[in-house]
Amino acid sequence: MIRKSIYSLDAYTPGEQPAIKNIIKLNTNENPYPPSPLVVEAISKVSVSDLRLYPDPVCTEARRIAAILHGCSPDNIFFGNGSDEVLRLAIDVFVEHGGLAGGFVPGYSLYPVLAAIHESRWRAWPLPQPGTLGACADEICKERECPSLFVIINPNAPTSTAFSRAEIGEFASKYPGVVLVDEAYSDFSDSGSMADMALTHPNIFVCRTLSKSYSLAGMRVGYLVGSAEIVSAFYKVKDSYNMDRFSQAAACAALTDQNWMRANCRRIRSTRGRIALELISRGWNVPESQTNFLWAEPPSGVRAEFVMGELRKSGIIVRHFPEALTRSRLRITVGTDSQMDEFLSVLDSIASV
Ligand code: PMP
């Protein structure tokens, strides 16, 4: 009854959302601070009696606001039910059934699953070191078959490192297909968003989310910035009403309150720097993070999985990816200063056992 490809699908496993409340949750890169008060106000103003009516199918107001933010036309903006929906539609729009999509590994493990659902193929290349992305385009282009859609997560998850704007530009100018820049974490980076490049390079489009920097993971809002041609293709394939009334209202308010988002990013960046140094002083290997998480390797002789288990006994959850390339590290979301102090003190108690 069930399609063969779905029956045998190795589905994506989202990070755990535990039912117990008093837990320090550092496992899914959520923002520890609440969304803007303007969001609270906007949601409370959504008319309950209007819920019997369908929402705006094309997110007119949210696109208007996002267009002002990015200095483009609303025709360059598409909103999705979380950026996950934008990524799924990207496979529909750019990859034939049986065709090839590609990206780097380690990366976001949803991508190969989306390709498999679509009955297309996914090929992953080793993540290049920052500074070598342009040269990597030459290597990929030499292959017999180049993916029609190539994903660059920038900054990358789970490694927390970033490519420069010049590298992304060089990669795209050499690349014969379409380049999706997944900017889920870019608001936490030094260089910020590269969405403007989607307006000057016809084969780049940028996907952004309100889940992390805008503290709206529970609302499910993502959007893409790209050429009007790309945006209109997404409008052809999306669900008729993919953004409900609450998420449209929340998106408008959150995007309007840039100061709130920026202040929270500054706080998270400052906590991130402090905790990275604390971990390094305890013998951990922690690359400089451009995201709201640390990609941290315990001192030699200590298994990441063991540390995760011990933290968990004390009510602190972090993420471990058991695959060969990633199993030596933990992905630790940056929480509030007091959450991270608690995290450090539990770590110290593990070390002294
Ligand atoms: N891209 C990357 C790299 C991510 O880590 C995530 C979060 N899991 C997403 C996209 C999806 O974000 P959302 O669907 O919440 O917008």
XYZ file of C-alpha atoms and ligand atoms in Angstrom:
369
model
C 0.000 0.000 0.000
C 2.719 2.440 0.986
C 5.141 3.626 -1.719
C 8.368 1.617 -1.642
C 10.503 4.715 -1.152
C 8.429 5.806 1.845
C 8.231 2.309 3.330
C 12.021 2.070 3.354
C 12.619 5.736 4.216
C 15.064 6.467 7.008
C 13.024 9.398 8.359
C 14.500 12.564 9.859
C 14.583 12.544 13.659
C 13.815 15.970 15.122
C 15.524 16.921 18.390
C 13.667 15.768 21.476
C 10.945 18.030 22.930
C 10.654 16.614 26.462
C 7.330 16.844 28.276
C 8.949 17.614 31.633
C 9.264 21.323 32.300
C 12.221 22.010 34.576
C 14.853 20.965 32.153
C 17.675 22.999 30.598
C 17.064 22.479 26.944
C 20.204 22.969 24.873
C 19.395 20.424 22.146
C 17.452 22.116 19.332
C 19.008 25.572 18.914
C 15.965 27.426 20.170
C 16.395 30.963 21.461
C 16.362 31.130 25.288
C 14.762 34.602 25.229
C 11.108 35.311 24.456
C 9.908 36.832 21.173
C 9.302 40.581 20.848
C 6.401 42.070 22.856
C 5.080 43.264 19.479
C 4.545 39.593 18.589
C 2.514 39.015 21.761
C 0.407 42.056 20.942
C -0.070 41.069 17.287
C -1.151 37.527 18.141
C -3.608 38.741 20.768
C -5.184 41.000 18.155
C -5.893 38.167 15.723
C -9.673 38.000 15.585
C -10.921 34.621 16.777
C -14.152 35.049 14.822
C -12.052 35.547 11.666
C -10.533 32.109 12.154
C -13.498 30.712 10.205
C -12.030 32.522 7.166
C -8.978 31.291 5.276
C -5.809 33.304 5.769
C -4.167 35.440 3.075
C -2.770 32.794 0.682
C 0.140 34.983 -0.434
C 1.173 36.615 2.889
C 0.877 40.121 1.466
C 1.717 42.092 4.603
C 4.585 39.888 5.782
C 6.123 40.024 2.304
C 5.781 43.796 2.241
C 7.648 44.073 5.548
C 10.329 41.529 4.576
C 10.816 43.333 1.260
C 11.498 46.623 3.070
C 13.961 44.822 5.310
C 15.888 43.361 2.384
C 15.549 46.342 0.051
C 13.657 44.390 -2.598
C 10.168 43.891 -3.990
C 7.555 41.618 -2.328
C 7.886 39.621 -5.576
C 11.301 38.532 -4.288
C 9.879 37.028 -1.065
C 8.132 33.718 -0.381
C 6.921 32.688 3.099
C 6.765 29.073 4.254
C 5.551 27.067 7.216
C 8.988 27.117 8.822
C 12.034 27.137 6.592
C 11.658 23.343 6.475
C 8.716 23.857 4.116
C 10.805 26.161 1.919
C 13.528 23.491 1.750
C 11.024 20.792 0.820
C 9.518 22.957 -1.910
C 13.013 23.763 -3.173
C 13.458 20.080 -4.024
C 10.082 20.099 -5.826
C 10.988 23.230 -7.766
C 14.575 22.458 -8.770
C 15.091 18.691 -8.771
C 13.533 16.258 -11.226
C 12.237 12.941 -9.872
C 15.321 10.756 -10.126
C 17.461 13.924 -10.392
C 20.323 14.943 -8.134
C 20.480 17.431 -5.247
C 23.627 18.012 -3.238
C 25.312 19.666 -0.323
C 28.059 19.245 2.247
C 28.484 16.846 5.103
C 28.261 17.239 8.033
C 25.141 19.283 7.358
C 21.436 19.403 8.143
C 20.288 15.795 7.926
C 16.789 16.733 6.763
C 18.039 17.428 3.217
C 18.768 13.829 2.159
C 15.407 12.796 3.618
C 13.565 15.428 1.574
C 15.351 14.208 -1.543
C 14.416 10.592 -0.773
C 10.740 11.507 -0.248
C 10.812 13.197 -3.653
C 12.449 10.088 -5.159
C 15.464 12.066 -6.173
C 19.078 11.426 -5.187
C 21.236 13.300 -2.689
C 25.007 13.501 -2.912
C 27.135 14.982 -0.152
C 30.667 16.368 -0.503
C 32.940 16.825 2.524
C 32.446 20.301 4.007
C 35.309 22.473 2.724
C 37.373 24.538 5.164
C 36.330 28.196 5.229
C 38.423 29.894 2.549
C 38.314 26.965 0.125
C 34.686 27.018 -1.043
C 35.472 28.618 -4.418
C 37.985 25.892 -5.281
C 35.470 23.285 -4.189
C 33.056 24.517 -6.895
C 35.703 23.584 -9.490
C 35.849 20.043 -8.090
C 32.072 19.601 -8.058
C 31.685 21.022 -11.558
C 34.232 18.492 -12.877
C 31.873 15.637 -11.945
C 29.934 13.889 -14.675
C 26.682 14.948 -13.019
C 26.311 18.213 -11.097
C 23.349 18.533 -8.698
C 20.660 20.808 -10.136
C 20.241 22.224 -6.594
C 23.226 22.706 -4.311
C 22.696 23.612 -0.648
C 25.164 25.689 1.341
C 24.184 26.092 4.978
C 25.839 29.317 6.062
C 26.869 29.358 8.859
C 26.899 25.586 8.715
C 25.067 23.285 11.091
C 26.236 21.399 13.027
C 29.824 22.665 12.655
C 28.990 26.350 13.468
C 31.549 27.698 10.975
C 30.868 30.147 8.132
C 31.955 30.914 4.590
C 32.594 34.493 3.524
C 30.369 36.438 1.178
C 33.154 36.442 -1.450
C 33.395 32.642 -1.329
C 29.656 32.160 -1.706
C 29.694 34.572 -4.663
C 32.621 32.739 -6.262
C 30.955 29.358 -5.766
C 27.673 30.536 -7.308
C 29.316 32.249 -10.251
C 31.093 28.980 -11.154
C 28.140 26.725 -10.393
C 25.911 25.698 -13.323
C 22.847 24.912 -11.164
C 20.923 26.725 -8.435
C 22.541 27.475 -5.077
C 20.385 27.551 -1.957
C 21.993 29.393 0.944
C 20.313 28.190 4.139
C 20.697 31.083 6.586
C 18.997 29.547 9.610
C 21.817 30.859 11.852
C 23.184 33.881 9.985
C 21.813 36.489 12.415
C 24.290 35.140 14.985
C 27.262 35.501 12.629
C 29.752 38.336 12.149
C 28.809 38.835 8.503
C 25.019 38.636 8.956
C 22.617 37.837 6.144
C 23.721 37.476 2.538
C 20.153 37.733 1.257
C 21.157 40.701 -0.899
C 23.257 38.285 -2.997
C 20.059 36.516 -4.007
C 19.043 39.760 -5.715
C 22.260 40.162 -7.672
C 23.069 36.520 -8.543
C 20.217 34.885 -10.507
C 21.218 31.348 -9.409
C 21.323 32.100 -5.653
C 18.351 32.080 -3.333
C 18.475 32.453 0.417
C 16.298 30.717 2.970
C 15.794 32.340 6.380
C 13.901 31.337 9.501
C 12.213 33.132 12.386
C 12.724 30.054 14.574
C 16.147 30.973 15.974
C 17.085 34.657 16.067
C 13.443 35.820 16.336
C 12.551 33.243 19.039
C 9.584 31.865 17.065
C 10.340 28.148 16.623
C 6.870 27.324 17.929
C 5.198 29.520 15.318
C 6.726 27.961 12.157
C 7.802 30.836 9.921
C 10.523 30.799 7.299
C 10.984 32.726 4.076
C 13.088 32.845 0.992
C 14.623 35.770 -0.818
C 15.258 35.197 -4.499
C 14.510 36.311 -8.027
C 10.861 36.932 -8.944
C 11.093 33.945 -11.276
C 12.143 31.613 -8.434
C 9.526 33.027 -6.056
C 6.719 32.553 -8.573
C 7.741 28.894 -9.027
C 7.413 28.356 -5.262
C 3.939 29.900 -5.351
C 2.915 27.334 -7.941
C 3.768 24.354 -5.737
C 2.946 25.418 -2.168
C -0.178 24.433 -0.226
C -2.965 26.922 -0.902
C -2.925 28.316 2.647
C 0.492 27.447 3.987
C 0.688 30.252 6.567
C -2.086 30.576 9.131
C -3.403 33.853 10.510
C -1.361 33.664 13.714
C 1.931 32.985 11.980
C 1.385 35.799 9.478
C 0.610 38.249 12.304
C 3.609 37.043 14.321
C 5.919 37.252 11.297
C 4.917 40.873 10.596
C 5.491 41.925 14.204
C 8.759 40.024 14.657
C 10.287 41.372 11.449
C 9.223 44.892 12.400
C 11.031 44.711 15.741
C 14.613 44.336 14.486
C 16.015 45.909 17.660
C 14.574 43.128 19.807
C 16.038 40.406 17.613
C 19.426 42.123 17.395
C 19.629 42.642 21.173
C 18.933 38.941 21.800
C 21.544 37.925 19.213
C 24.101 40.181 20.933
C 23.354 38.556 24.299
C 23.645 35.061 22.826
C 26.907 35.925 21.045
C 28.382 37.234 24.261
C 27.345 34.137 26.244
C 28.640 31.977 23.386
C 32.106 33.556 23.561
C 32.300 33.161 27.317
C 31.209 29.509 27.341
C 33.517 28.605 24.443
C 36.468 29.944 26.449
C 35.303 28.083 29.559
C 35.129 24.826 27.600
C 38.506 25.405 25.954
C 40.053 26.034 29.372
C 38.687 22.610 30.408
C 40.442 20.926 27.484
C 37.550 20.858 25.018
C 38.021 21.537 21.317
C 35.550 24.220 20.220
C 35.761 25.905 16.810
C 34.842 29.595 16.821
C 31.067 29.568 16.465
C 29.127 31.853 14.132
C 25.803 30.389 15.303
C 23.744 30.040 18.492
C 25.387 26.720 19.344
C 28.823 25.295 20.047
C 30.215 22.280 18.208
C 32.218 20.944 21.079
C 34.530 17.968 21.444
C 35.336 16.746 24.966
C 38.964 16.295 26.042
C 40.607 13.128 24.712
C 39.533 9.992 26.508
C 36.068 11.368 27.287
C 33.267 10.204 24.997
C 30.755 12.800 23.848
C 27.924 10.333 24.305
C 28.969 9.729 27.917
C 28.946 13.460 28.663
C 25.518 13.772 27.055
C 24.176 10.967 29.260
C 25.632 12.497 32.425
C 24.252 15.958 31.603
C 20.883 14.395 31.027
C 20.856 12.829 34.510
C 21.118 16.403 35.802
C 18.292 17.665 33.608
C 20.399 19.217 30.836
C 19.776 18.050 27.265
C 22.286 18.564 24.458
C 22.365 16.994 20.979
C 24.579 14.134 19.859
C 24.668 12.847 16.281
C 25.890 9.246 16.360
C 27.150 9.076 12.747
C 30.899 8.496 12.231
C 31.689 12.080 11.162
C 29.908 13.719 14.081
C 29.935 11.319 17.019
C 33.029 12.746 18.724
C 31.230 16.048 19.434
C 28.173 17.526 21.089
C 26.051 20.317 19.662
C 25.315 22.589 22.587
C 22.762 25.366 22.100
C 23.702 28.617 23.816
C 21.148 29.296 26.545
C 20.906 32.152 29.045
C 23.954 32.965 31.159
C 22.463 31.251 34.187
C 21.549 28.112 32.200
C 25.086 27.956 30.860
C 26.567 28.453 34.345
C 24.501 25.483 35.489
C 25.733 23.527 32.463
C 29.368 24.279 33.403
C 28.881 23.339 37.018
C 27.316 19.994 36.032
C 30.233 19.424 33.620
C 32.667 20.064 36.450
C 30.845 17.632 38.682
C 31.081 14.963 35.959
C 34.814 15.626 35.611
C 35.361 15.166 39.334
C 33.514 11.819 39.493
N 18.016 24.824 8.317
C 18.867 24.436 9.287
C 20.317 24.367 8.975
C 18.386 24.118 10.554
O 19.226 23.720 11.516
C 16.993 24.195 10.801
C 16.445 23.860 12.167
N 16.334 22.519 12.437
C 16.163 24.569 9.760
C 16.692 24.893 8.531
C 14.667 24.594 9.910
O 14.183 25.635 10.633
P 12.629 25.945 10.720
O 11.882 24.914 9.942
O 12.308 25.926 12.162
O 12.477 27.305 10.105
